PDB file of C-alpha atoms in Angstrom:
ATOM      1  CA  UNK A   1     124.153 126.011 121.003  1.00  0.00           C
ATOM      2  CA  UNK A   2     123.348 122.620 122.533  1.00  0.00           C
ATOM      3  CA  UNK A   3     122.669 120.881 119.195  1.00  0.00           C
ATOM      4  CA  UNK A   4     125.524 118.658 118.020  1.00  0.00           C
ATOM      5  CA  UNK A   5     123.817 116.972 115.066  1.00  0.00           C
ATOM      6  CA  UNK A   6     120.569 117.016 113.108  1.00  0.00           C
ATOM      7  CA  UNK A   7     119.706 113.980 111.002  1.00  0.00           C
ATOM      8  CA  UNK A   8     117.304 114.762 108.166  1.00  0.00           C
ATOM      9  CA  UNK A   9     115.171 112.073 106.501  1.00  0.00           C
ATOM     10  CA  UNK A  10     113.066 112.758 103.445  1.00  0.00           C
ATOM     11  CA  UNK A  11     109.926 110.623 103.307  1.00  0.00           C
ATOM     12  CA  UNK A  12     109.668 107.704 100.901  1.00  0.00           C
ATOM     13  CA  UNK A  13     108.265 107.912  97.389  1.00  0.00           C
ATOM     14  CA  UNK A  14     104.693 108.986  96.635  1.00  0.00           C
ATOM     15  CA  UNK A  15     102.766 109.092  93.367  1.00  0.00           C
ATOM     16  CA  UNK A  16     102.953 112.877  93.323  1.00  0.00           C
ATOM     17  CA  UNK A  17     106.694 112.940  94.026  1.00  0.00           C
ATOM     18  CA  UNK A  18     107.323 110.345  91.313  1.00  0.00           C
ATOM     19  CA  UNK A  19     105.456 112.497  88.787  1.00  0.00           C
ATOM     20  CA  UNK A  20     107.217 115.705  89.867  1.00  0.00           C
ATOM     21  CA  UNK A  21     104.124 117.340  91.367  1.00  0.00           C
ATOM     22  CA  UNK A  22     104.757 119.823  94.180  1.00  0.00           C
ATOM     23  CA  UNK A  23     103.098 118.416  97.290  1.00  0.00           C
ATOM     24  CA  UNK A  24     102.610 120.338 100.512  1.00  0.00           C
ATOM     25  CA  UNK A  25      99.136 120.370 102.070  1.00  0.00           C
ATOM     26  CA  UNK A  26      97.845 117.451  99.959  1.00  0.00           C
ATOM     27  CA  UNK A  27      98.156 114.436 102.258  1.00  0.00           C
ATOM     28  CA  UNK A  28      99.255 111.730  99.842  1.00  0.00           C
ATOM     29  CA  UNK A  29     100.332 108.276 101.007  1.00  0.00           C
ATOM     30  CA  UNK A  30     103.525 106.357 100.311  1.00  0.00           C
ATOM     31  CA  UNK A  31     103.597 104.078  97.294  1.00  0.00           C
ATOM     32  CA  UNK A  32     104.754 100.464  97.586  1.00  0.00           C
ATOM     33  CA  UNK A  33     108.206 101.696  96.541  1.00  0.00           C
ATOM     34  CA  UNK A  34     107.975 104.433  99.170  1.00  0.00           C
ATOM     35  CA  UNK A  35     107.273 101.871 101.873  1.00  0.00           C
ATOM     36  CA  UNK A  36     110.374  99.950 100.738  1.00  0.00           C
ATOM     37  CA  UNK A  37     112.348 103.212 100.955  1.00  0.00           C
ATOM     38  CA  UNK A  38     111.209 103.668 104.537  1.00  0.00           C
ATOM     39  CA  UNK A  39     111.793 100.065 105.588  1.00  0.00           C
ATOM     40  CA  UNK A  40     115.336 100.249 104.195  1.00  0.00           C
ATOM     41  CA  UNK A  41     116.041 103.012 106.710  1.00  0.00           C
ATOM     42  CA  UNK A  42     115.440 100.637 109.632  1.00  0.00           C
ATOM     43  CA  UNK A  43     118.740  98.752 109.277  1.00  0.00           C
ATOM     44  CA  UNK A  44     120.629 102.046 109.119  1.00  0.00           C
ATOM     45  CA  UNK A  45     119.089 103.442 112.285  1.00  0.00           C
ATOM     46  CA  UNK A  46     119.411 100.192 114.263  1.00  0.00           C
ATOM     47  CA  UNK A  47     123.181 100.684 114.068  1.00  0.00           C
ATOM     48  CA  UNK A  48     123.169 104.419 114.796  1.00  0.00           C
ATOM     49  CA  UNK A  49     123.531 106.207 118.090  1.00  0.00           C
ATOM     50  CA  UNK A  50     121.068 107.843 120.416  1.00  0.00           C
ATOM     51  CA  UNK A  51     118.665 110.637 119.432  1.00  0.00           C
ATOM     52  CA  UNK A  52     117.248 112.785 122.214  1.00  0.00           C
ATOM     53  CA  UNK A  53     114.761 114.555 119.951  1.00  0.00           C
ATOM     54  CA  UNK A  54     112.754 112.614 117.338  1.00  0.00           C
ATOM     55  CA  UNK A  55     110.327 114.609 115.208  1.00  0.00           C
ATOM     56  CA  UNK A  56     108.140 114.151 112.159  1.00  0.00           C
ATOM     57  CA  UNK A  57     105.994 116.310 109.975  1.00  0.00           C
ATOM     58  CA  UNK A  58     102.369 115.376 110.733  1.00  0.00           C
ATOM     59  CA  UNK A  59     101.726 114.623 107.050  1.00  0.00           C
ATOM     60  CA  UNK A  60     101.024 110.943 106.406  1.00  0.00           C
ATOM     61  CA  UNK A  61     103.948 110.393 104.033  1.00  0.00           C
ATOM     62  CA  UNK A  62     106.500 111.609 106.585  1.00  0.00           C
ATOM     63  CA  UNK A  63     104.879 110.104 109.682  1.00  0.00           C
ATOM     64  CA  UNK A  64     104.491 106.705 107.996  1.00  0.00           C
ATOM     65  CA  UNK A  65     108.155 106.824 106.940  1.00  0.00           C
ATOM     66  CA  UNK A  66     109.178 107.417 110.562  1.00  0.00           C
ATOM     67  CA  UNK A  67     107.099 104.472 111.759  1.00  0.00           C
ATOM     68  CA  UNK A  68     108.450 102.096 109.099  1.00  0.00           C
ATOM     69  CA  UNK A  69     111.992 103.241 109.923  1.00  0.00           C
ATOM     70  CA  UNK A  70     111.466 102.041 113.513  1.00  0.00           C
ATOM     71  CA  UNK A  71     110.305 105.203 115.288  1.00  0.00           C
ATOM     72  CA  UNK A  72     106.739 104.442 116.318  1.00  0.00           C
ATOM     73  CA  UNK A  73     106.023 107.617 118.305  1.00  0.00           C
ATOM     74  CA  UNK A  74     107.897 110.613 116.895  1.00  0.00           C
ATOM     75  CA  UNK A  75     106.731 114.014 118.057  1.00  0.00           C
ATOM     76  CA  UNK A  76     104.604 115.473 115.271  1.00  0.00           C
ATOM     77  CA  UNK A  77     105.663 119.034 114.560  1.00  0.00           C
ATOM     78  CA  UNK A  78     103.921 121.383 112.117  1.00  0.00           C
ATOM     79  CA  UNK A  79     107.162 123.304 111.721  1.00  0.00           C
ATOM     80  CA  UNK A  80     108.395 120.367 109.621  1.00  0.00           C
ATOM     81  CA  UNK A  81     105.506 120.504 107.143  1.00  0.00           C
ATOM     82  CA  UNK A  82     106.497 121.055 103.538  1.00  0.00           C
ATOM     83  CA  UNK A  83     106.849 124.544 102.083  1.00  0.00           C
ATOM     84  CA  UNK A  84     103.299 125.637 101.235  1.00  0.00           C
ATOM     85  CA  UNK A  85     103.120 126.111  97.469  1.00  0.00           C
ATOM     86  CA  UNK A  86      99.770 127.871  97.349  1.00  0.00           C
ATOM     87  CA  UNK A  87      98.497 128.107  93.776  1.00  0.00           C
ATOM     88  CA  UNK A  88     101.369 125.892  92.598  1.00  0.00           C
ATOM     89  CA  UNK A  89     100.198 122.901  94.666  1.00  0.00           C
ATOM     90  CA  UNK A  90     100.053 119.815  92.453  1.00  0.00           C
ATOM     91  CA  UNK A  91     101.931 121.445  89.561  1.00  0.00           C
ATOM     92  CA  UNK A  92     105.258 120.302  88.147  1.00  0.00           C
ATOM     93  CA  UNK A  93     108.241 122.633  87.737  1.00  0.00           C
ATOM     94  CA  UNK A  94     107.788 122.548  83.946  1.00  0.00           C
ATOM     95  CA  UNK A  95     104.158 123.652  84.295  1.00  0.00           C
ATOM     96  CA  UNK A  96     105.077 126.453  86.699  1.00  0.00           C
ATOM     97  CA  UNK A  97     107.860 127.705  84.435  1.00  0.00           C
ATOM     98  CA  UNK A  98     105.489 128.083  81.509  1.00  0.00           C
ATOM     99  CA  UNK A  99     103.991 130.857  83.659  1.00  0.00           C
ATOM    100  CA  UNK A 100     107.193 132.035  85.376  1.00  0.00           C
ATOM    101  CA  UNK A 101     110.333 130.910  83.479  1.00  0.00           C
ATOM    102  CA  UNK A 102     112.696 131.989  86.273  1.00  0.00           C
ATOM    103  CA  UNK A 103     110.772 130.280  89.071  1.00  0.00           C
ATOM    104  CA  UNK A 104     112.483 128.568  91.988  1.00  0.00           C
ATOM    105  CA  UNK A 105     110.682 128.043  95.271  1.00  0.00           C
ATOM    106  CA  UNK A 106     113.795 129.140  97.166  1.00  0.00           C
ATOM    107  CA  UNK A 107     113.852 132.477  95.340  1.00  0.00           C
ATOM    108  CA  UNK A 108     110.172 133.097  94.601  1.00  0.00           C
ATOM    109  CA  UNK A 109     108.106 131.061  97.069  1.00  0.00           C
ATOM    110  CA  UNK A 110     104.586 129.989  96.151  1.00  0.00           C
ATOM    111  CA  UNK A 111     101.810 132.478  95.260  1.00  0.00           C
ATOM    112  CA  UNK A 112      99.172 132.252  97.970  1.00  0.00           C
ATOM    113  CA  UNK A 113     101.508 129.982  99.952  1.00  0.00           C
ATOM    114  CA  UNK A 114     104.761 130.701 101.791  1.00  0.00           C
ATOM    115  CA  UNK A 115     107.472 133.195 100.953  1.00  0.00           C
ATOM    116  CA  UNK A 116     111.195 132.435 101.323  1.00  0.00           C
ATOM    117  CA  UNK A 117     111.239 134.810 104.307  1.00  0.00           C
ATOM    118  CA  UNK A 118     108.441 132.882 106.040  1.00  0.00           C
ATOM    119  CA  UNK A 119     110.216 129.554 105.539  1.00  0.00           C
ATOM    120  CA  UNK A 120     113.514 130.996 106.792  1.00  0.00           C
ATOM    121  CA  UNK A 121     111.707 132.151 109.937  1.00  0.00           C
ATOM    122  CA  UNK A 122     110.213 128.689 110.370  1.00  0.00           C
ATOM    123  CA  UNK A 123     113.680 127.121 110.158  1.00  0.00           C
ATOM    124  CA  UNK A 124     115.031 129.580 112.710  1.00  0.00           C
ATOM    125  CA  UNK A 125     112.158 128.775 115.084  1.00  0.00           C
ATOM    126  CA  UNK A 126     112.823 125.035 114.772  1.00  0.00           C
ATOM    127  CA  UNK A 127     116.506 125.399 115.617  1.00  0.00           C
ATOM    128  CA  UNK A 128     115.731 127.762 118.507  1.00  0.00           C
ATOM    129  CA  UNK A 129     113.135 125.379 119.943  1.00  0.00           C
ATOM    130  CA  UNK A 130     115.421 122.342 119.755  1.00  0.00           C
ATOM    131  CA  UNK A 131     118.261 124.306 121.313  1.00  0.00           C
ATOM    132  CA  UNK A 132     116.057 125.575 124.148  1.00  0.00           C
ATOM    133  CA  UNK A 133     114.947 121.987 124.842  1.00  0.00           C
ATOM    134  CA  UNK A 134     118.608 121.040 125.240  1.00  0.00           C
ATOM    135  CA  UNK A 135     118.601 118.520 122.395  1.00  0.00           C
ATOM    136  CA  UNK A 136     122.040 117.324 121.330  1.00  0.00           C
ATOM    137  CA  UNK A 137     121.104 114.860 118.575  1.00  0.00           C
ATOM    138  CA  UNK A 138     117.908 115.531 116.623  1.00  0.00           C
ATOM    139  CA  UNK A 139     116.244 113.229 114.089  1.00  0.00           C
ATOM    140  CA  UNK A 140     113.486 114.576 111.864  1.00  0.00           C
ATOM    141  CA  UNK A 141     111.343 113.088 109.104  1.00  0.00           C
ATOM    142  CA  UNK A 142     110.007 115.615 106.650  1.00  0.00           C
ATOM    143  CA  UNK A 143     109.927 116.805 103.035  1.00  0.00           C
ATOM    144  CA  UNK A 144     112.368 117.805 100.330  1.00  0.00           C
ATOM    145  CA  UNK A 145     112.082 121.585 100.230  1.00  0.00           C
ATOM    146  CA  UNK A 146     111.752 122.234 103.969  1.00  0.00           C
ATOM    147  CA  UNK A 147     114.722 119.941 104.693  1.00  0.00           C
ATOM    148  CA  UNK A 148     116.862 121.672 102.078  1.00  0.00           C
ATOM    149  CA  UNK A 149     115.874 125.041 103.551  1.00  0.00           C
ATOM    150  CA  UNK A 150     116.696 123.825 107.074  1.00  0.00           C
ATOM    151  CA  UNK A 151     120.128 122.581 105.960  1.00  0.00           C
ATOM    152  CA  UNK A 152     120.991 125.886 104.295  1.00  0.00           C
ATOM    153  CA  UNK A 153     119.781 127.819 107.337  1.00  0.00           C
ATOM    154  CA  UNK A 154     121.998 125.656 109.601  1.00  0.00           C
ATOM    155  CA  UNK A 155     124.982 126.388 107.377  1.00  0.00           C
ATOM    156  CA  UNK A 156     124.295 130.133 107.511  1.00  0.00           C
ATOM    157  CA  UNK A 157     123.959 130.441 103.729  1.00  0.00           C
ATOM    158  CA  UNK A 158     121.510 132.381 101.611  1.00  0.00           C
ATOM    159  CA  UNK A 159     118.339 130.340 101.102  1.00  0.00           C
ATOM    160  CA  UNK A 160     118.913 130.395  97.337  1.00  0.00           C
ATOM    161  CA  UNK A 161     121.849 128.003  97.829  1.00  0.00           C
ATOM    162  CA  UNK A 162     119.269 125.250  98.420  1.00  0.00           C
ATOM    163  CA  UNK A 163     118.705 125.206  94.649  1.00  0.00           C
ATOM    164  CA  UNK A 164     122.073 123.416  94.495  1.00  0.00           C
ATOM    165  CA  UNK A 165     121.065 120.632  96.897  1.00  0.00           C
ATOM    166  CA  UNK A 166     119.199 117.521  95.737  1.00  0.00           C
ATOM    167  CA  UNK A 167     117.290 115.130  98.008  1.00  0.00           C
ATOM    168  CA  UNK A 168     115.912 111.757  96.931  1.00  0.00           C
ATOM    169  CA  UNK A 169     112.893 110.129  98.606  1.00  0.00           C
ATOM    170  CA  UNK A 170     113.988 107.905 101.478  1.00  0.00           C
ATOM    171  CA  UNK A 171     117.322 109.681 101.855  1.00  0.00           C
ATOM    172  CA  UNK A 172     119.341 110.448 104.989  1.00  0.00           C
ATOM    173  CA  UNK A 173     121.421 113.590 105.533  1.00  0.00           C
ATOM    174  CA  UNK A 174     123.232 114.900 108.605  1.00  0.00           C
ATOM    175  CA  UNK A 175     124.170 118.364 109.822  1.00  0.00           C
ATOM    176  CA  UNK A 176     126.843 118.948 112.436  1.00  0.00           C
ATOM    177  CA  UNK A 177     129.984 120.934 113.103  1.00  0.00           C
ATOM    178  CA  UNK A 178     133.535 121.263 111.804  1.00  0.00           C
ATOM    179  CA  UNK A 179     135.134 122.550 115.006  1.00  0.00           C
ATOM    180  CA  UNK A 180     133.018 125.666 115.722  1.00  0.00           C
ATOM    181  CA  UNK A 181     131.649 126.026 112.158  1.00  0.00           C
ATOM    182  CA  UNK A 182     128.272 124.543 111.106  1.00  0.00           C
ATOM    183  CA  UNK A 183     128.975 121.778 108.597  1.00  0.00           C
ATOM    184  CA  UNK A 184     127.409 119.211 106.298  1.00  0.00           C
ATOM    185  CA  UNK A 185     128.435 115.703 107.435  1.00  0.00           C
ATOM    186  CA  UNK A 186     126.284 113.569 105.108  1.00  0.00           C
ATOM    187  CA  UNK A 187     123.967 114.358 102.210  1.00  0.00           C
ATOM    188  CA  UNK A 188     121.383 112.327 100.263  1.00  0.00           C
ATOM    189  CA  UNK A 189     122.502 108.865 101.376  1.00  0.00           C
ATOM    190  CA  UNK A 190     119.936 106.295 100.235  1.00  0.00           C
ATOM    191  CA  UNK A 191     120.253 102.929 102.007  1.00  0.00           C
ATOM    192  CA  UNK A 192     117.899 101.297  99.487  1.00  0.00           C
ATOM    193  CA  UNK A 193     120.205 101.741  96.484  1.00  0.00           C
ATOM    194  CA  UNK A 194     123.940 101.759  95.619  1.00  0.00           C
ATOM    195  CA  UNK A 195     125.692 105.031  96.333  1.00  0.00           C
ATOM    196  CA  UNK A 196     126.527 105.632  92.648  1.00  0.00           C
ATOM    197  CA  UNK A 197     123.698 103.659  91.094  1.00  0.00           C
ATOM    198  CA  UNK A 198     120.439 104.872  89.571  1.00  0.00           C
ATOM    199  CA  UNK A 199     117.261 104.925  91.596  1.00  0.00           C
ATOM    200  CA  UNK A 200     115.276 101.674  91.052  1.00  0.00           C
ATOM    201  CA  UNK A 201     112.418 101.993  88.576  1.00  0.00           C
TER     202      UNK A 201
END
């Protein structure tokens, strides 16, 4: 495989994310705090190396994050859209679990939306496409659940392992290699707040 690293950036905060609502096809904008999240990424990326593939979900919250982070013209890629929740769009986990107490998107998917198998296939197609393009260092701006699924797929783990991974808005993570084994190099680093401190607000 040609890919040496994939840097994952979750978009900045939105009103729906702050309230715990599952957001996929609803095109919500960044809040003022979300714009600060995105702008805080700029200093980090100014000091980082070269990316030969820069992608963003076409949803406003991800694309705007990319622009504020200093990447004015990322390639918009529908493969990076958030997991489609179907009937659970706009609902919180607590609301969903009143109907299905054992629910996890990584195990159950969204009724009328995407299944775990469909999202796994989407992750595989992304990696195959980037590899076929000869990318070595990929940067992508997207959403919490699709990025967690992509990370788990890179690591070769069962998709259900993504339940154990947490991603904050405005966070940076990086996938790479440990010798010949796919590895996690960085996870949920938030330039806008102390490493061990609480999220502002």
